[in-house]
Tab-separated table of C-alpha atoms in Angstrom:
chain	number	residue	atom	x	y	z
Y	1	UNK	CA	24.495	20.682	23.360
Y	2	UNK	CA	23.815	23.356	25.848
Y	3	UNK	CA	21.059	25.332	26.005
Y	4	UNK	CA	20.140	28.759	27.943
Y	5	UNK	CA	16.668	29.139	28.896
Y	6	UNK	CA	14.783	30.302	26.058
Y	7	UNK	CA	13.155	33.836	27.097
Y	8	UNK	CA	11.303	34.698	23.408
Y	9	UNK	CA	8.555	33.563	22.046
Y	10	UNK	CA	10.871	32.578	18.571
Y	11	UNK	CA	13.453	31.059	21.220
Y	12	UNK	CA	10.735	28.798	22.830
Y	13	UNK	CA	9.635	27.660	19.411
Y	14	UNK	CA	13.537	26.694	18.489
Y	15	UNK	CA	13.082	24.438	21.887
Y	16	UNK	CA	10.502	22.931	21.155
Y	17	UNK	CA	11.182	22.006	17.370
Y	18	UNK	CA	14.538	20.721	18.864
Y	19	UNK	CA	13.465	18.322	21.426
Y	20	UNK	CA	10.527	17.026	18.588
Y	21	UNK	CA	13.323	17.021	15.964
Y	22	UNK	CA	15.275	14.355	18.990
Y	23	UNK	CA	11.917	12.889	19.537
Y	24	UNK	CA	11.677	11.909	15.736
Y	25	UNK	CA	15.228	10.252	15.110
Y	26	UNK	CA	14.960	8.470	18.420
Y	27	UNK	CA	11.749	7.187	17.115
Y	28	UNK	CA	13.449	5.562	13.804
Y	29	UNK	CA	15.848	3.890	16.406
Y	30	UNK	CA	13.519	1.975	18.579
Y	31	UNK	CA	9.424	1.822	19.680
Y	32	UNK	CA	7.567	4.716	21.651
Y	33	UNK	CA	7.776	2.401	25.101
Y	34	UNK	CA	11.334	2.156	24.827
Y	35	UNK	CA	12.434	5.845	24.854
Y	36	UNK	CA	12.710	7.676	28.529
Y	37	UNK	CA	12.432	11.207	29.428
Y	38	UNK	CA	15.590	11.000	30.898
Y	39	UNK	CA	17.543	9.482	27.195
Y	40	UNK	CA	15.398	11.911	25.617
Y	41	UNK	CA	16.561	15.042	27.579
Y	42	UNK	CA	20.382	13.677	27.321
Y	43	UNK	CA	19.899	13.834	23.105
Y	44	UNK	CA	18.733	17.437	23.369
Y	45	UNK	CA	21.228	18.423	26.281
Y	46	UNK	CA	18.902	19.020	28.788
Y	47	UNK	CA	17.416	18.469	31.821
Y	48	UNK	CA	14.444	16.641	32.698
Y	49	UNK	CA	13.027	19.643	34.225
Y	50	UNK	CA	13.590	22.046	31.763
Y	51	UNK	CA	12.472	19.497	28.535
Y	52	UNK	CA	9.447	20.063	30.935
Y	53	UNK	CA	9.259	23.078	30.320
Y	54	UNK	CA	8.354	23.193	27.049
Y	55	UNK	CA	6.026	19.801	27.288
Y	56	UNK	CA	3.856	18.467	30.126
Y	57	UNK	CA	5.430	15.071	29.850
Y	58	UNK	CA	7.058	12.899	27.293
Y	59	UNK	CA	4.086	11.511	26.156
Y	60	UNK	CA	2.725	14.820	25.526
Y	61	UNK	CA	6.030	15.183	23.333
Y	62	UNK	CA	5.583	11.876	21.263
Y	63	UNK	CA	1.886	12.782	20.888
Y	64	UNK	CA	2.779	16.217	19.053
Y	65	UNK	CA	5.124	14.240	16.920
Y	66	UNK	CA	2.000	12.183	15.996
Y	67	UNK	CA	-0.190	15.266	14.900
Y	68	UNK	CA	2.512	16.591	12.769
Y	69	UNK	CA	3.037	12.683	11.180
Y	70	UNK	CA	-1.150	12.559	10.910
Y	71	UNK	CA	-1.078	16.115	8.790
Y	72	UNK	CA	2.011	14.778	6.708
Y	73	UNK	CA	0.608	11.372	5.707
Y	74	UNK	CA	-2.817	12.873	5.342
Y	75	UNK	CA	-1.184	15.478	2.771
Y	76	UNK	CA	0.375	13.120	0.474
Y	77	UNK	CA	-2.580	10.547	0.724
Y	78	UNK	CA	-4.142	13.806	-0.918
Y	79	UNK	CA	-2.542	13.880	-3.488
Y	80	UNK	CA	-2.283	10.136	-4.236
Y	81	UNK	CA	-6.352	9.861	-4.642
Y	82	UNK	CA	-8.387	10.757	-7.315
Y	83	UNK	CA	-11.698	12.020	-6.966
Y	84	UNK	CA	-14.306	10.173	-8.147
Y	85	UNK	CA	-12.479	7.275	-9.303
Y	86	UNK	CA	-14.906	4.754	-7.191
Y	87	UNK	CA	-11.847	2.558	-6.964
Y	88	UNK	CA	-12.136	0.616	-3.505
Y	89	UNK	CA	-9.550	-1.400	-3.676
Y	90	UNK	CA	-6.846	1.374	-5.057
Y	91	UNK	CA	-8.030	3.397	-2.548
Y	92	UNK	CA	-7.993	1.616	0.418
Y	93	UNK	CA	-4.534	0.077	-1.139
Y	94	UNK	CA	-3.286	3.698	-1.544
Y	95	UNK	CA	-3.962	4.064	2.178
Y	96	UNK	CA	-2.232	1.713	3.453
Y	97	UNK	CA	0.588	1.498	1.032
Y	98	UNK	CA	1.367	5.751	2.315
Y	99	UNK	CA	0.451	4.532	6.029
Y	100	UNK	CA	3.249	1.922	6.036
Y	101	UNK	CA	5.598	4.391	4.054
Y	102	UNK	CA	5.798	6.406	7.253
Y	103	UNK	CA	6.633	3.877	10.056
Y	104	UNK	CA	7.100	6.911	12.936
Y	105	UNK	CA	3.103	7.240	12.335
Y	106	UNK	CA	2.522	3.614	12.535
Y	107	UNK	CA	4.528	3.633	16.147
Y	108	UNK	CA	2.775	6.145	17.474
Y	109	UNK	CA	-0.586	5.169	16.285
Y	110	UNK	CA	-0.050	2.217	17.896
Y	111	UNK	CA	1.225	3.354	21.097
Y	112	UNK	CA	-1.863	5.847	21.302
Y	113	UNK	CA	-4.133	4.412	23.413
Y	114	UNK	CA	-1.718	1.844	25.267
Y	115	UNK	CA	1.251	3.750	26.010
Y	116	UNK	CA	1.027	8.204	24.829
Y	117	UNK	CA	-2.734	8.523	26.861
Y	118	UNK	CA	-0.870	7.410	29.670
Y	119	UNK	CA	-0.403	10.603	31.507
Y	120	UNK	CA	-1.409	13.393	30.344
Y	121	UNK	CA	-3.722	15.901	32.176
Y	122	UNK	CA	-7.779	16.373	31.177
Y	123	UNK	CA	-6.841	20.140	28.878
Y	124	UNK	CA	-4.563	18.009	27.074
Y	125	UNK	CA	-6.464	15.203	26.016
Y	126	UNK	CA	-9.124	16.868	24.980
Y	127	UNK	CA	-6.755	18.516	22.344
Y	128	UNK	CA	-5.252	15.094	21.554
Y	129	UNK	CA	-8.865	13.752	20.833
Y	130	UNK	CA	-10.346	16.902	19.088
Y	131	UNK	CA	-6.935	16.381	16.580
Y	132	UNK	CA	-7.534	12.776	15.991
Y	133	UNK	CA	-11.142	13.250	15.612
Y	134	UNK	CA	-10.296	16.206	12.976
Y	135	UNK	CA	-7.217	13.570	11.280
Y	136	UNK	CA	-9.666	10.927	11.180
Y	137	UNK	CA	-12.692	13.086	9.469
Y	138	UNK	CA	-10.316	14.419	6.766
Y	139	UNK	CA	-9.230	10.376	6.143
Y	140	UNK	CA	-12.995	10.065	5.714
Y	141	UNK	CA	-13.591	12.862	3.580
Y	142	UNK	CA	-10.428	11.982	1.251
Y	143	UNK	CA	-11.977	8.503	0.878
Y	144	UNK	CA	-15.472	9.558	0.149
Y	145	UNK	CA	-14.218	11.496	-2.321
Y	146	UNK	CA	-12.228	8.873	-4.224
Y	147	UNK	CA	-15.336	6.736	-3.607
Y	148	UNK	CA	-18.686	8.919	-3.700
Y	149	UNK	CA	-20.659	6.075	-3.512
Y	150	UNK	CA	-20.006	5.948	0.241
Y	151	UNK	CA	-22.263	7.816	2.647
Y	152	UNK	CA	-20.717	9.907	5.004
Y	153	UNK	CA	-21.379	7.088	8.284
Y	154	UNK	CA	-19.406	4.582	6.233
Y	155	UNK	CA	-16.200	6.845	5.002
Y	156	UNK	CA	-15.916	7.431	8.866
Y	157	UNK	CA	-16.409	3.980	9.872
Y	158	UNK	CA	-13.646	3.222	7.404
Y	159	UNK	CA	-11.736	6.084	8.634
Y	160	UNK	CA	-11.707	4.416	12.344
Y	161	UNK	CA	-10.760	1.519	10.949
Y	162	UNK	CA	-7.611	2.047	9.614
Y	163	UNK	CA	-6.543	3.444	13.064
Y	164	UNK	CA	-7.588	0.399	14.531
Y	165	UNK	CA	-5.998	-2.209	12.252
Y	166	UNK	CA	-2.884	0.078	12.161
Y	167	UNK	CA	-2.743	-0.224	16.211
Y	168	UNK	CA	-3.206	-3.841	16.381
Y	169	UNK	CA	-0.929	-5.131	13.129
Y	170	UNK	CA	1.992	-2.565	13.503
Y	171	UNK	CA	3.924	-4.207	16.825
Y	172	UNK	CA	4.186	-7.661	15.039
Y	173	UNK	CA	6.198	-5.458	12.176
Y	174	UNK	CA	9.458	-5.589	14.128
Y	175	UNK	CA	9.669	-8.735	15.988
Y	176	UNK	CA	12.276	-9.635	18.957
Y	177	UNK	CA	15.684	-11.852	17.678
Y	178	UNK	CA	14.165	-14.689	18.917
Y	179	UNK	CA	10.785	-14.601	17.338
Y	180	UNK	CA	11.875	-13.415	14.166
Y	181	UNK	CA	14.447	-16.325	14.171
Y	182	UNK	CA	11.421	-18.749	14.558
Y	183	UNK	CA	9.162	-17.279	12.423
Y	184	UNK	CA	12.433	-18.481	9.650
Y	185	UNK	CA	12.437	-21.270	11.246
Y	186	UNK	CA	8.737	-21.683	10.580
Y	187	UNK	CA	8.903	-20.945	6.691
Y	188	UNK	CA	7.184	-17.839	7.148
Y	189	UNK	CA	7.215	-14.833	5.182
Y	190	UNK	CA	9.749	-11.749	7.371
Y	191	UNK	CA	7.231	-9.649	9.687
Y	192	UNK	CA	6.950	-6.467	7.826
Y	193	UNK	CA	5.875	-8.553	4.855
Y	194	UNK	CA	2.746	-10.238	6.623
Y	195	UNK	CA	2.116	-6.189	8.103
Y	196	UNK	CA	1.942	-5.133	4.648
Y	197	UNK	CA	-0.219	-7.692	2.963
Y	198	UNK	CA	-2.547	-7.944	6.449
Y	199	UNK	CA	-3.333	-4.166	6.371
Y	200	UNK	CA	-3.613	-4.173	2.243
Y	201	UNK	CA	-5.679	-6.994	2.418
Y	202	UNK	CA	-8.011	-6.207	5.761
Y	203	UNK	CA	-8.369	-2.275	4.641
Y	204	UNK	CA	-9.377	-3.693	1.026
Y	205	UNK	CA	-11.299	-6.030	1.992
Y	206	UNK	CA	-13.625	-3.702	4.926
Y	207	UNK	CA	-13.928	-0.665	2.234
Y	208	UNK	CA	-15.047	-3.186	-0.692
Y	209	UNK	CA	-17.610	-4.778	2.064
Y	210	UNK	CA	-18.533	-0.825	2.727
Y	211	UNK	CA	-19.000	0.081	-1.031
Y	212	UNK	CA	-20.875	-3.367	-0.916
Y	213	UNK	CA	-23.333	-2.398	1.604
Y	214	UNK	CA	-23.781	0.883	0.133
């Protein structure tokens, strides 16, 4: 694919929905620190310098993908909640069953801090952090309304600590050959299994302690 340089402000958008759209499906084929700017440009069908155009590096790219992924799941969680139902565990089992439905959102939430903060400048990390801070208030509010017996500290405790279990369980989900091979070996359950049933079980287990407290 060959691309003229886009002049309009409609042309520049078709760019940059293009290289996100490459972003995405490159995403479903293997983790955030395995895809280069240079493989990246070569799926669009362009060059380095002029994907860098429309982005101030690729992980300023992978980083929009995750806002748009944050708004999606955040959507649907939405509408898989009901309000007032003072349900902890079907709530926090709700968010984590819709979290691990969307497995380009679990990457990049757990190549945020590690890998996408990387290098980018100061402007744009304080628009990465305003949006996460904004993704992770909504989580809270969603939550507090499915469970009003929650104070508003404690649905945004709750609300950090999905990101944070998310982070640290979703790299075990897709082990190498070899260590999935001796986790069989081991009698163990397949990785994505013990993912699911760790962040069920941990995000159940932290809201019910919350509700608990409260």
């Amino acid at each position: 694919m060959e691309f003229k340089r886009a002049r309009r402000p409609e042309q520049v958008e078709q760019r940059r929905r293009t290289i996100l759209d490459a972003a995405c499906a490159m995403l479903r084929e293997r983790p955030v620190a395995d895809i280069s700017l240079r493989e990246l440009s070569d799926r669009v069908g362009l060059a380095k310098s002029n994907v860098l155009r429309y982005f101030d590096s690729r992980e300023a790219i992978f980083l929009e993908v995750l806002d748009q992924e944050w708004g999606a799941w955040l959507d649907e969680l939405e509408g898989e909640l009901a309000p007032g139902a003072a349900d902890a565990v079907g709530t926090a089992t709700a968010v984590a069953t819709t979290l691990l439905g969307r497995p380009l959102l679990c990457e990049l939430v757990s190549g945020m801090a590690g890998v996408l903060e990387r290098n980018i400048r100061v402007d744009f990390a304080r628009v990465v952090k305003r949006r996460a801070a904004e993704h992770r208030g909504r989580l809270a509010d969603l939550v507090r309304v499915a469970v009003p017996v929650l104070d508003e500290a404690a649905a945004h405790h709750f609300a950090g600590v999905v990101v944070v279990m998310t982070a640290g369980l979703w790299p075990h989900a897709n082990p190498t050959d070899a260590v999935a091979q001796v986790m069989r070996e081991l009698g163990g359950p397949p990785a994505g299994e013990l993912v699911r049933e760790g962040l069920t079980e941990g995000l159940v287990n932290h809201l019910v302690g919350l509700v608990a407290r409260s």
